[in-house]
Short mmCIF file of C-alpha atoms and ligand atoms in Angstrom, two decimals:
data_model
loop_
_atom_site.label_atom_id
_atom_site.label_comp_id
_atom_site.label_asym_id
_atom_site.label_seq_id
_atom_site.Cartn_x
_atom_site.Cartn_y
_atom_site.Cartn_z
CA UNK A 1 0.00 0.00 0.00
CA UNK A 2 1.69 3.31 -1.47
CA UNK A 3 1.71 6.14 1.16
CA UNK A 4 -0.04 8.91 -1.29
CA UNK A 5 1.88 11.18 -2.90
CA UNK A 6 1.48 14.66 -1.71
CA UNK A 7 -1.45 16.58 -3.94
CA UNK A 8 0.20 18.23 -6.32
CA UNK A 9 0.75 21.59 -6.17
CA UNK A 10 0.34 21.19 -2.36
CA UNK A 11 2.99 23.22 -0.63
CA UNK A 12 5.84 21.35 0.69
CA UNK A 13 5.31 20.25 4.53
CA UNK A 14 8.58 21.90 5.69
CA UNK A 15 10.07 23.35 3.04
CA UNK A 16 10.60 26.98 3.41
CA UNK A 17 9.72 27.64 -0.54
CA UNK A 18 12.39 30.89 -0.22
CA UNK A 19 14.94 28.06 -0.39
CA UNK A 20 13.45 26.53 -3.47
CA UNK A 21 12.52 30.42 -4.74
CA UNK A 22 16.41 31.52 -4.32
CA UNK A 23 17.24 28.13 -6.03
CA UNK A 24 15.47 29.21 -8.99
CA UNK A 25 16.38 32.78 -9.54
CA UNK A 26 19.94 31.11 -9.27
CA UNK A 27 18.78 29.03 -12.41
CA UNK A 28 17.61 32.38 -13.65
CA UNK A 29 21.00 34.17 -13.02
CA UNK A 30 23.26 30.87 -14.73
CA UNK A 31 20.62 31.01 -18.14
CA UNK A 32 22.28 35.09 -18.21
CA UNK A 33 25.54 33.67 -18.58
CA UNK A 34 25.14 32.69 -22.58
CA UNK A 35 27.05 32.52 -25.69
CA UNK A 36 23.71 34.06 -27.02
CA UNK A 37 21.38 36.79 -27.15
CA UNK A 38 18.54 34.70 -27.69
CA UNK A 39 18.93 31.60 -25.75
CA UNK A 40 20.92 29.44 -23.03
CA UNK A 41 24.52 28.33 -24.60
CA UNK A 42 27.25 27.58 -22.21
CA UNK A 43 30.13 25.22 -23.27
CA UNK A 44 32.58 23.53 -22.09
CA UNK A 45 35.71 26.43 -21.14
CA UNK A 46 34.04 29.31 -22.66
CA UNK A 47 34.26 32.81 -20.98
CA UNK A 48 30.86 31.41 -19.80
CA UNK A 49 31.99 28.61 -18.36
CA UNK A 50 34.36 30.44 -16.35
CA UNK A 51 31.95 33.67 -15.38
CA UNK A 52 29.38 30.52 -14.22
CA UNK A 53 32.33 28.80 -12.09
CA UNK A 54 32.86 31.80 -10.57
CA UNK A 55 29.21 32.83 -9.66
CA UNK A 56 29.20 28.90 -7.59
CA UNK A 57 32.32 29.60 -6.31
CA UNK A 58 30.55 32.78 -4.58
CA UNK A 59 27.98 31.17 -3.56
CA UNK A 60 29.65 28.15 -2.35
CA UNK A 61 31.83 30.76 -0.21
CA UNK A 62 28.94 32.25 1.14
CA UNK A 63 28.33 28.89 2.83
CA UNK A 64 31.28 29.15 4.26
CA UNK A 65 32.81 26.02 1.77
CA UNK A 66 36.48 26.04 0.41
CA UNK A 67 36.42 26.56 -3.01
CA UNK A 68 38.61 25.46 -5.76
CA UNK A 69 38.16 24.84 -9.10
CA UNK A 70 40.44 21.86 -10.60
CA UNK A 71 42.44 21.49 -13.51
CA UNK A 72 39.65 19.86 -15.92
CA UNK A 73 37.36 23.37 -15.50
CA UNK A 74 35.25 22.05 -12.94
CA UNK A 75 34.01 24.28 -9.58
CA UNK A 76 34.08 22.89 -6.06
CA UNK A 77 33.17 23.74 -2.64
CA UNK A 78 34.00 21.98 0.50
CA UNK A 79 32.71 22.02 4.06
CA UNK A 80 34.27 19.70 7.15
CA UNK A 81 32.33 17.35 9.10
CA UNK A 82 33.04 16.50 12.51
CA UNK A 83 36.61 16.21 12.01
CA UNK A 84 38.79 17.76 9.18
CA UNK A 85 39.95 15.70 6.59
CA UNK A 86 37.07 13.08 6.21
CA UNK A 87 35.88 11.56 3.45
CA UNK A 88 33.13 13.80 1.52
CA UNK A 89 29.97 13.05 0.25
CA UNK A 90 29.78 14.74 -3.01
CA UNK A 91 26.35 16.97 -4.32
CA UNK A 92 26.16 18.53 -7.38
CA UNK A 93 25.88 18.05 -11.52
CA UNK A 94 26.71 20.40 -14.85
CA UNK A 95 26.38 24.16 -15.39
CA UNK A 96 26.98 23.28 -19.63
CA UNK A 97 24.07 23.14 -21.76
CA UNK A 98 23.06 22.17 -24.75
CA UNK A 99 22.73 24.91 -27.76
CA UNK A 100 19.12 26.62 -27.13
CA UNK A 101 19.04 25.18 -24.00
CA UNK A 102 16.48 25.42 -21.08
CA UNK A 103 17.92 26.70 -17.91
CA UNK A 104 17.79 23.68 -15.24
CA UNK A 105 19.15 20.77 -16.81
CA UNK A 106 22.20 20.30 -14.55
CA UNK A 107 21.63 23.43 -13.43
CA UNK A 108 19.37 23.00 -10.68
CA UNK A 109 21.19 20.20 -9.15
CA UNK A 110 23.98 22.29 -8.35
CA UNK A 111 21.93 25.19 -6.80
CA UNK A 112 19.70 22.78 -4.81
CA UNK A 113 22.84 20.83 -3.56
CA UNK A 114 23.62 24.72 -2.17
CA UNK A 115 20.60 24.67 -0.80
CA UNK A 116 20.96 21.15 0.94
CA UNK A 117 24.83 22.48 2.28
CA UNK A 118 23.01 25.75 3.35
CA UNK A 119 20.53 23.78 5.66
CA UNK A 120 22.92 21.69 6.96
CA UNK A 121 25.76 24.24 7.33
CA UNK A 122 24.81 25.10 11.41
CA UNK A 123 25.29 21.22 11.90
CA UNK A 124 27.83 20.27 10.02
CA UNK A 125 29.92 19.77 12.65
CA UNK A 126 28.08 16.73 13.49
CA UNK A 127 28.27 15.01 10.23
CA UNK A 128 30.40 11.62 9.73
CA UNK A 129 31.66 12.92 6.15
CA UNK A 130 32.48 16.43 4.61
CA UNK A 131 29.66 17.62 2.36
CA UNK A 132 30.90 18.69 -0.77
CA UNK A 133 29.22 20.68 -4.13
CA UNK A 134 30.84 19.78 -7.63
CA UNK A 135 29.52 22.13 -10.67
CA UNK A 136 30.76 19.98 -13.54
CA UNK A 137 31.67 21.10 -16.69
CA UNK A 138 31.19 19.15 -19.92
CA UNK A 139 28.66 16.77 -19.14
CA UNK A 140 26.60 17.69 -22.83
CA UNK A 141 29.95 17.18 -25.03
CA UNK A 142 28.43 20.44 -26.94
CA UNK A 143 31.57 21.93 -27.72
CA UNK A 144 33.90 19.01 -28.90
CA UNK A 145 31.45 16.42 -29.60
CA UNK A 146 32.34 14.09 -26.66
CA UNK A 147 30.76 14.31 -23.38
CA UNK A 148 31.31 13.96 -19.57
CA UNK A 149 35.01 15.59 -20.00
CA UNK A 150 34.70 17.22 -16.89
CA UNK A 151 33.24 14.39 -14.85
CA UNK A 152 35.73 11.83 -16.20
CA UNK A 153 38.95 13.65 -15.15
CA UNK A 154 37.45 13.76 -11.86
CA UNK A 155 37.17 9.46 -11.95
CA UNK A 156 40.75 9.39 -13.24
CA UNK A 157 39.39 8.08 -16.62
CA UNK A 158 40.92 11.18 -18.84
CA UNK A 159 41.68 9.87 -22.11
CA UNK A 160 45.04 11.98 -23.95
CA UNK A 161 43.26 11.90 -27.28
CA UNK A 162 40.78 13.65 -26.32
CA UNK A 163 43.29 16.81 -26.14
CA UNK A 164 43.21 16.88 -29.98
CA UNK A 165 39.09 16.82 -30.22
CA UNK A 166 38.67 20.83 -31.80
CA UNK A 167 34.99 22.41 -32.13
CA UNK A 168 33.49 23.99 -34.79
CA UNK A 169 36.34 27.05 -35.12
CA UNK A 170 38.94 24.38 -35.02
CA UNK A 171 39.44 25.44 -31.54
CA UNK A 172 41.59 21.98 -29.94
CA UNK A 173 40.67 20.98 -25.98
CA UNK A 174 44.11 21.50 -25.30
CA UNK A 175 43.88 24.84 -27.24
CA UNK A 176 40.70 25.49 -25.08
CA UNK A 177 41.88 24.33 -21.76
CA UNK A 178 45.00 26.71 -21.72
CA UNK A 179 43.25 29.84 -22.53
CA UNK A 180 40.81 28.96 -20.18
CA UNK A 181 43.67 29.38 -17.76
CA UNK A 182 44.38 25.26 -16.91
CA UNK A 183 47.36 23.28 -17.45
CA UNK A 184 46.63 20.06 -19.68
CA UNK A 185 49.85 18.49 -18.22
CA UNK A 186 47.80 18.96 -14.65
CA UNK A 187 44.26 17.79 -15.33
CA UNK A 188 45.06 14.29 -13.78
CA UNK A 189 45.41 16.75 -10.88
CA UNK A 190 41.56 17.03 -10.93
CA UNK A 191 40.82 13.16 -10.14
CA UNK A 192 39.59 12.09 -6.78
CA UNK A 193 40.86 9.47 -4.97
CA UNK A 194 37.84 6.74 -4.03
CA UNK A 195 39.31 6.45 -0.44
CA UNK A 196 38.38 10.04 -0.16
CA UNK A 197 35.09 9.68 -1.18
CA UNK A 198 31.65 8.53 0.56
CA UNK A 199 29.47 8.84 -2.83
CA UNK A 200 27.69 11.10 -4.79
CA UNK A 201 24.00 12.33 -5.07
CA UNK A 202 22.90 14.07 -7.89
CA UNK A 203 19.28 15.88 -8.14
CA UNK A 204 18.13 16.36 -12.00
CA UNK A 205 15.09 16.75 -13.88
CA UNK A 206 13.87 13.80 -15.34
CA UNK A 207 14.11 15.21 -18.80
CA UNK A 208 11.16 12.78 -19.33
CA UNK A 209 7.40 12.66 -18.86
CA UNK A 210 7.21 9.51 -16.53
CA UNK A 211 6.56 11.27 -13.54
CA UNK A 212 4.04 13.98 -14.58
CA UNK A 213 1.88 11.02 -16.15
CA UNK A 214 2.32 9.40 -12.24
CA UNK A 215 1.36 12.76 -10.77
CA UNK A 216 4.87 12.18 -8.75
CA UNK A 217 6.86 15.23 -7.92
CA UNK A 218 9.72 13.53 -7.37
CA UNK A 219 11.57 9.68 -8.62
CA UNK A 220 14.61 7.15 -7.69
CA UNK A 221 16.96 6.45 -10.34
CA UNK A 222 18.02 2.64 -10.53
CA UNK A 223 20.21 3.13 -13.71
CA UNK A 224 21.45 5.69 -16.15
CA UNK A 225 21.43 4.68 -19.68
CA UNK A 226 24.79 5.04 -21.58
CA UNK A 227 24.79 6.68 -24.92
CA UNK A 228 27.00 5.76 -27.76
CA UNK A 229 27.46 8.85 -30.29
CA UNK A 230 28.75 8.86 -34.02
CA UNK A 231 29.71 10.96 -36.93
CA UNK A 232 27.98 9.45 -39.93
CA UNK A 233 29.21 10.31 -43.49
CA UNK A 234 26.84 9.69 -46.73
CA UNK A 235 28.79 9.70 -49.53
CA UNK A 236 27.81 10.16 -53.33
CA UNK A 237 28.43 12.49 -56.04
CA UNK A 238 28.17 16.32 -56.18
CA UNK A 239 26.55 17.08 -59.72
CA UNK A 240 24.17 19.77 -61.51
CA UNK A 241 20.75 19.77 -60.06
CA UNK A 242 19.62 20.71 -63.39
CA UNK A 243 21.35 18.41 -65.50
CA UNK A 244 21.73 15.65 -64.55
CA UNK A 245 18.88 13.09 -64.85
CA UNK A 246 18.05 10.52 -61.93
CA UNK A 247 19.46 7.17 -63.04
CA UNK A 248 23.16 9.48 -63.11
CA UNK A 249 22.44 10.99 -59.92
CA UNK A 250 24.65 9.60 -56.66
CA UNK A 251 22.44 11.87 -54.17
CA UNK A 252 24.04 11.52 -50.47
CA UNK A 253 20.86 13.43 -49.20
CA UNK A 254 18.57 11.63 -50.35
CA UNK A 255 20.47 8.27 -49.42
CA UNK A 256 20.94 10.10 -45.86
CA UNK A 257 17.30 10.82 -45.48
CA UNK A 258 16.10 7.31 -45.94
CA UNK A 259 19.30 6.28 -43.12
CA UNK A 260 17.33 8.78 -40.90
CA UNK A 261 13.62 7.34 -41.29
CA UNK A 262 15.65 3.42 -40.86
CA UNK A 263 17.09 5.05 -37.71
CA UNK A 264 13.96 5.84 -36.56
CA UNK A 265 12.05 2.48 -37.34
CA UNK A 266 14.80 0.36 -36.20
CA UNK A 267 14.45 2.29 -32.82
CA UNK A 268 10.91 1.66 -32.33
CA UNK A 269 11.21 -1.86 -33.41
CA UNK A 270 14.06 -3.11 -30.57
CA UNK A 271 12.46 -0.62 -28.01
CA UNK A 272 15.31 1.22 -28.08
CA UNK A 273 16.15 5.19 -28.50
CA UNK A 274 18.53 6.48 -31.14
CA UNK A 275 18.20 9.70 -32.67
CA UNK A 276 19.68 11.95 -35.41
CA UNK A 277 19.96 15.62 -34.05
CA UNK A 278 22.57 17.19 -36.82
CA UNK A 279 22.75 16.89 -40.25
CA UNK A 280 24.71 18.59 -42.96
CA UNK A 281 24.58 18.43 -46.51
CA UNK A 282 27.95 19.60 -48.92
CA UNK A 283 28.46 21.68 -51.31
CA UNK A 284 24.80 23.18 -49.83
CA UNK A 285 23.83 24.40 -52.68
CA UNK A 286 20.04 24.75 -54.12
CA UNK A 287 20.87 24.32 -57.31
CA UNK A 288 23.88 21.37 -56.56
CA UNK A 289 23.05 17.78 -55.92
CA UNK A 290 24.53 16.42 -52.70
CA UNK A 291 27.67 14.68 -52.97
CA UNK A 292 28.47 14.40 -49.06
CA UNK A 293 25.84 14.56 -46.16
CA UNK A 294 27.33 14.56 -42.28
CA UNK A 295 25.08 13.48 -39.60
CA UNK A 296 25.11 12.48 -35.95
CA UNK A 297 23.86 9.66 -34.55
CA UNK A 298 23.07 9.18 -30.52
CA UNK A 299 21.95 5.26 -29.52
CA UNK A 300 20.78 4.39 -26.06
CA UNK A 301 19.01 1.51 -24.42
CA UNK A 302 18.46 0.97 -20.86
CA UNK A 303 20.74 -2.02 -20.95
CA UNK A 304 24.22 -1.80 -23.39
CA UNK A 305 24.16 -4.82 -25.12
CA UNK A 306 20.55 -3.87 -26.24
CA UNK A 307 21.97 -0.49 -27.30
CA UNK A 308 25.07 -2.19 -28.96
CA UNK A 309 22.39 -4.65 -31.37
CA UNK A 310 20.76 -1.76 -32.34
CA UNK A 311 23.89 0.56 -33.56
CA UNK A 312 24.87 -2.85 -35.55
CA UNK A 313 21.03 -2.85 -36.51
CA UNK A 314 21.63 0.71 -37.99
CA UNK A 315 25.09 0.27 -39.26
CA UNK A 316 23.75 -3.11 -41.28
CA UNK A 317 21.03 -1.55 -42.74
CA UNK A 318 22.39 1.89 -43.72
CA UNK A 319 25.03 0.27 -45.43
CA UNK A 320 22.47 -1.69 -47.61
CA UNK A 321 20.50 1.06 -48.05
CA UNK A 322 23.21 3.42 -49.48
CA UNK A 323 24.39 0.80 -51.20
CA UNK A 324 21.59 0.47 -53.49
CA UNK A 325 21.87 3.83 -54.09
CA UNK A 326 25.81 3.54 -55.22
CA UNK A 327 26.25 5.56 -52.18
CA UNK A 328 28.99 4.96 -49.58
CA UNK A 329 28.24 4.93 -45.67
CA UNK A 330 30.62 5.59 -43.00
CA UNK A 331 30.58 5.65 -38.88
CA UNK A 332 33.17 6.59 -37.18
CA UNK A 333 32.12 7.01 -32.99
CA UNK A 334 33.13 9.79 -31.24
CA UNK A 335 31.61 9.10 -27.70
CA UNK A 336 30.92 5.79 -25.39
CA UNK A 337 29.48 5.68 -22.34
CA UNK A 338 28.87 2.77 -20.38
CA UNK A 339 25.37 2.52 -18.80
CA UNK A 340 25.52 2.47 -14.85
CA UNK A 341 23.48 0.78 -12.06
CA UNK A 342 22.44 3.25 -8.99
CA UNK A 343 24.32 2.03 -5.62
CA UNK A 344 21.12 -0.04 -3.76
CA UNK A 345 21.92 1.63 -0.48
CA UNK A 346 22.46 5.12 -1.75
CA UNK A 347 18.97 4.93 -3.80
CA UNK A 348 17.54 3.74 -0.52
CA UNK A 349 18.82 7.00 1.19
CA UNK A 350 16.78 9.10 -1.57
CA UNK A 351 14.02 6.59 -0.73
CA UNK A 352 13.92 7.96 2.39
CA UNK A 353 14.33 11.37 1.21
CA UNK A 354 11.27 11.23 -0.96
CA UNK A 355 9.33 9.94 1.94
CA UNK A 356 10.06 12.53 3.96
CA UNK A 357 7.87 14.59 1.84
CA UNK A 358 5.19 12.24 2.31
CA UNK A 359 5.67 10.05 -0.57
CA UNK A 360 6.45 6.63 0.75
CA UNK A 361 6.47 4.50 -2.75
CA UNK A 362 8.15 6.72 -4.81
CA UNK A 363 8.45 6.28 -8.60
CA UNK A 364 11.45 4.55 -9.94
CA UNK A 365 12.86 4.60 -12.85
CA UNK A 366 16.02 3.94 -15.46
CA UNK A 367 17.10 7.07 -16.88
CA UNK A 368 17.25 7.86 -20.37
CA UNK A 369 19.27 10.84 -19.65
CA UNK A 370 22.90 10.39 -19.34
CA UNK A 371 24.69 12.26 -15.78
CA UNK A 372 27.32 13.02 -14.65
CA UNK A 373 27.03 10.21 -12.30
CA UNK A 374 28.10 7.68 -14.88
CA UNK A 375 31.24 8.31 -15.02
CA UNK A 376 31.78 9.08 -11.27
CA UNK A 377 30.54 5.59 -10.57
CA UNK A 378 34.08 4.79 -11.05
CA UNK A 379 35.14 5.87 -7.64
CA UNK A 380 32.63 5.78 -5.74
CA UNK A 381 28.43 5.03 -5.17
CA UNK A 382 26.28 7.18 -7.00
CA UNK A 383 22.88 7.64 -6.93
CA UNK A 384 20.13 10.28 -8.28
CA UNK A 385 16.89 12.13 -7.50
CA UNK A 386 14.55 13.16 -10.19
CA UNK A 387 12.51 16.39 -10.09
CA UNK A 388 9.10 16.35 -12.63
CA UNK A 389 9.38 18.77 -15.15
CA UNK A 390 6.90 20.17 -17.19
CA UNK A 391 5.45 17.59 -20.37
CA UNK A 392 8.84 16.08 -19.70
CA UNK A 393 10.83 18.86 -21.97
CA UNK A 394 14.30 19.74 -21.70
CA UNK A 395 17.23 20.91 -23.78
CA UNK A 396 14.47 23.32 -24.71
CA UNK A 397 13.61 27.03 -23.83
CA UNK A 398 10.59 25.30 -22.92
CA UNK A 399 12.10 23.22 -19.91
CA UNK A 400 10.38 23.91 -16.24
CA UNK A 401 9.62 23.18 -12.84
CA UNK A 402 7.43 24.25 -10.08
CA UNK A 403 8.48 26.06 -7.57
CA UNK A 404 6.98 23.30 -5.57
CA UNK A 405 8.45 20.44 -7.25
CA UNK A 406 11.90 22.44 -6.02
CA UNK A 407 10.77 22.36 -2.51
CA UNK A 408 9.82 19.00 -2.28
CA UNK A 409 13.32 18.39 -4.13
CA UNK A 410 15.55 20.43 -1.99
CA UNK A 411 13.54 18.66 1.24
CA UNK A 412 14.20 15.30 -0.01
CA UNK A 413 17.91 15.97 -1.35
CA UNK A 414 18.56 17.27 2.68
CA UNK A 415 16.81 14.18 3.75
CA UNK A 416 18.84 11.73 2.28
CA UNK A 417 21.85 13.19 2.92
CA UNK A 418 20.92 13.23 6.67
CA UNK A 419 19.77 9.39 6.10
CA UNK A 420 23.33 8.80 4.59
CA UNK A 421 25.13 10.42 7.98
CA UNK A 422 22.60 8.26 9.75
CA UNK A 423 23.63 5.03 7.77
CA UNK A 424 27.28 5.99 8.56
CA UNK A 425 26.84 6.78 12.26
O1 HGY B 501 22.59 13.42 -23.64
C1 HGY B 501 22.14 13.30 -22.50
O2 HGY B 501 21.40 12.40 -22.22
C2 HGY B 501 22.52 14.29 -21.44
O3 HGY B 501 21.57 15.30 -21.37
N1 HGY B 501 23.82 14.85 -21.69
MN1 MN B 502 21.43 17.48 -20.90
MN1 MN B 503 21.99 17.06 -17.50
#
């Protein structure tokens, strides 16, 4: 028998909502740090990157937390427990986004884990761990077309090619990194020993619709799917648009387009989720039939050997399709991520988080979302709470919350980290 949920839109038993309303005009103050004008873009070691480090670092100081930021770009703030030196459990998630991006994916997690310190700040000197706030950067890949850069220097997992990676000016990581004001010889500085560490609890949005269709506020996360990503190249023939008739024609858009509608198809078929976001067609010309098409291609599945069948699925059948076509397909992957199982006892912490906002069955789910938490699985327990958001949108202008939802999130984030410290004595 499921304790109910709270009513939604009911205001949070205990939750003062000026923690949840500061949380979000912090969300509001990040989304003015942009690339652009018009929307939220903030990438990986941009100017604002480092403006948005530097706005956590002030609030982290506020807190009273030692700050630092480490040689992969990401922010950190640190506050003792009982006794200095002991291992921390680590809050937080990304302040990069997505091109056009809403403004709490990531976002909010680190804000709310502010929150959570702030609350537990007056008593910290009872806790059996440090509590520490991590704003990664680099969890989206945006910039270089790889993800979780920031995250996987802190698990030790750096990888040197990834120096060489350049973005869309031609811009290099390493390039990037040292005008950002790092030392690429140093970034191994950034990783974290597991000895040091008591886990890590990340609040998110779901970025899905599963718990506004269960009128939930709030969800458990049991695993985080991993995403494989690829550059796809359609090759054909570049030739008059006008003159040439069809049987001569080697179109790569066309040949591309029908790869896209497979990709889809193949998706729904295995129950899995790949999707094509970017797509380019050479020369680009109206009047110039396409001899080259690039195109990306993201593949997830909540388990990775169902993700793996389906990228062979994809790979099989686009190279049959182009084929026909006298076309010539080509992947080449450019990010891996394995998919990651939730620490049982941590999720049971944000079990009893969630319940001590009145929902005692909350809502669990995989997540189709990849985290930062994947990749800092590799040192130490990880485990996530999910905040609805509205129809289940994000990295969209369209992406929200309830101020509500926020308080019964920030309640629930300080609950389970006071049911960790109780689980640790
Ligand atoms: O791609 C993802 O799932 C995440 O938002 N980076
Ligand atoms: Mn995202
Ligand atoms: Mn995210």
């Amino acid at each position: 028998m499921s304790a109910q949920a709270p009513p939604a839109g009911a205001a949070p038993a205990g939750a003062p909502l000026a923690d949840a309303r500061r949380a979000l005009r912090r969300c509001d103050e990040l989304a003015g740090l942009s690339a652009s004008a018009q929307g939220v873009e903030r990438v990986h070691l941009s100017p604002e990157h480092a403006r948005a480090n530097a706005l956590a670092a002030g609030w982290m100081g506020e807190l009273g937390m030692r700050t630092w930021s480490d040689q992969a770009g990401n922010q950190w703030g640190r506050l003792e427990g009982r006794a200095p030196g002991l291992p921390a459990l680590v809050l937080g998630s990304h302040l990069d986004t997505v091109p056009d991006a809403g403004r709490y994916d990531g976002v909010l997690g680190v804000v709310s884990a502010l929150e959570v310190v702030r609350r537990l700040a007056p008593r910290a000197a009872s806790l059996p761990f440090a509590l520490e706030v991590v704003a990664f950067s680099d969890e989206e890949g945006t910039r270089f077309s790889t993800a979780l850069l920031g995250s996987s220097a802190v698990a030790g997992a750096w990888r040197e090619e990834w120096w060489e990676r350049t973005d869309r000016d031609g811009v290099s990581v390493r390039e990037a990194a040292e005008r950002f004001g790092l030392d690429p010889s140093r970034v191994h500085e950034a990783a974290r020993r597991p000895e040091d560490l008591v886990g890590y609890l990340e609040l998110h949005i779901e970025q899905g619709p599963l718990l506004e269709a269960a009128d939930r506020p709030l969800g458990v996360v049991t695993s985080i799917a991993g995403a494989r990503r690829f550059t796809a190249r359609v090759l054909g023939e570049a030739r008059h648009a006008g003159g040439t008739p069809y049987p001569r024609r080697r179109d790569a858009l066309v040949g591309a387009a029908e790869v896209v509608l497979a990709v889809e198809r193949l998706a729904v078929e295995a129950d899995g989720i790949a999707t094509v976001g970017r797509l380019q067609a050479h020369p680009g010309g109206v009047n110039v039939v396409p001899g080259l098409v690039e195109l990306s291609l993201d593949v997830r599945a909540e388990h990775d050997e169902d993700r793996d069948a389906l990228v062979e699925r994809i790979s099989e059948h686009a190279q049959r399709s182009c084929a026909a076509r006298r076309l010539t397909f080509e992947l080449t992957e450019t990010h891996t991520a394995a998919g990651v199982r939730c620490d049982e006892e941590l999720q049971a912490s944000v079990v009893a988080g969630i319940a001590a906002t009145g929902d005692g069955a909350p809502l669990r789910t995989w997540s189709r979302a990849g985290h930062d938490a994947m990749a800092v699985a590799a040192i130490t327990p990880v485990a996530m709470l999910f905040v609805r958001c509205a129809d289940g949108i994000s990295h969209a202008p369209q992406e929200s919350v309830t101020l509500e939802d926020v308080a019964h999130g920030i309640d629930a984030f300080e609950a389970a980290v006071l049911d960790v410290a109780r689980r640790r004595g």
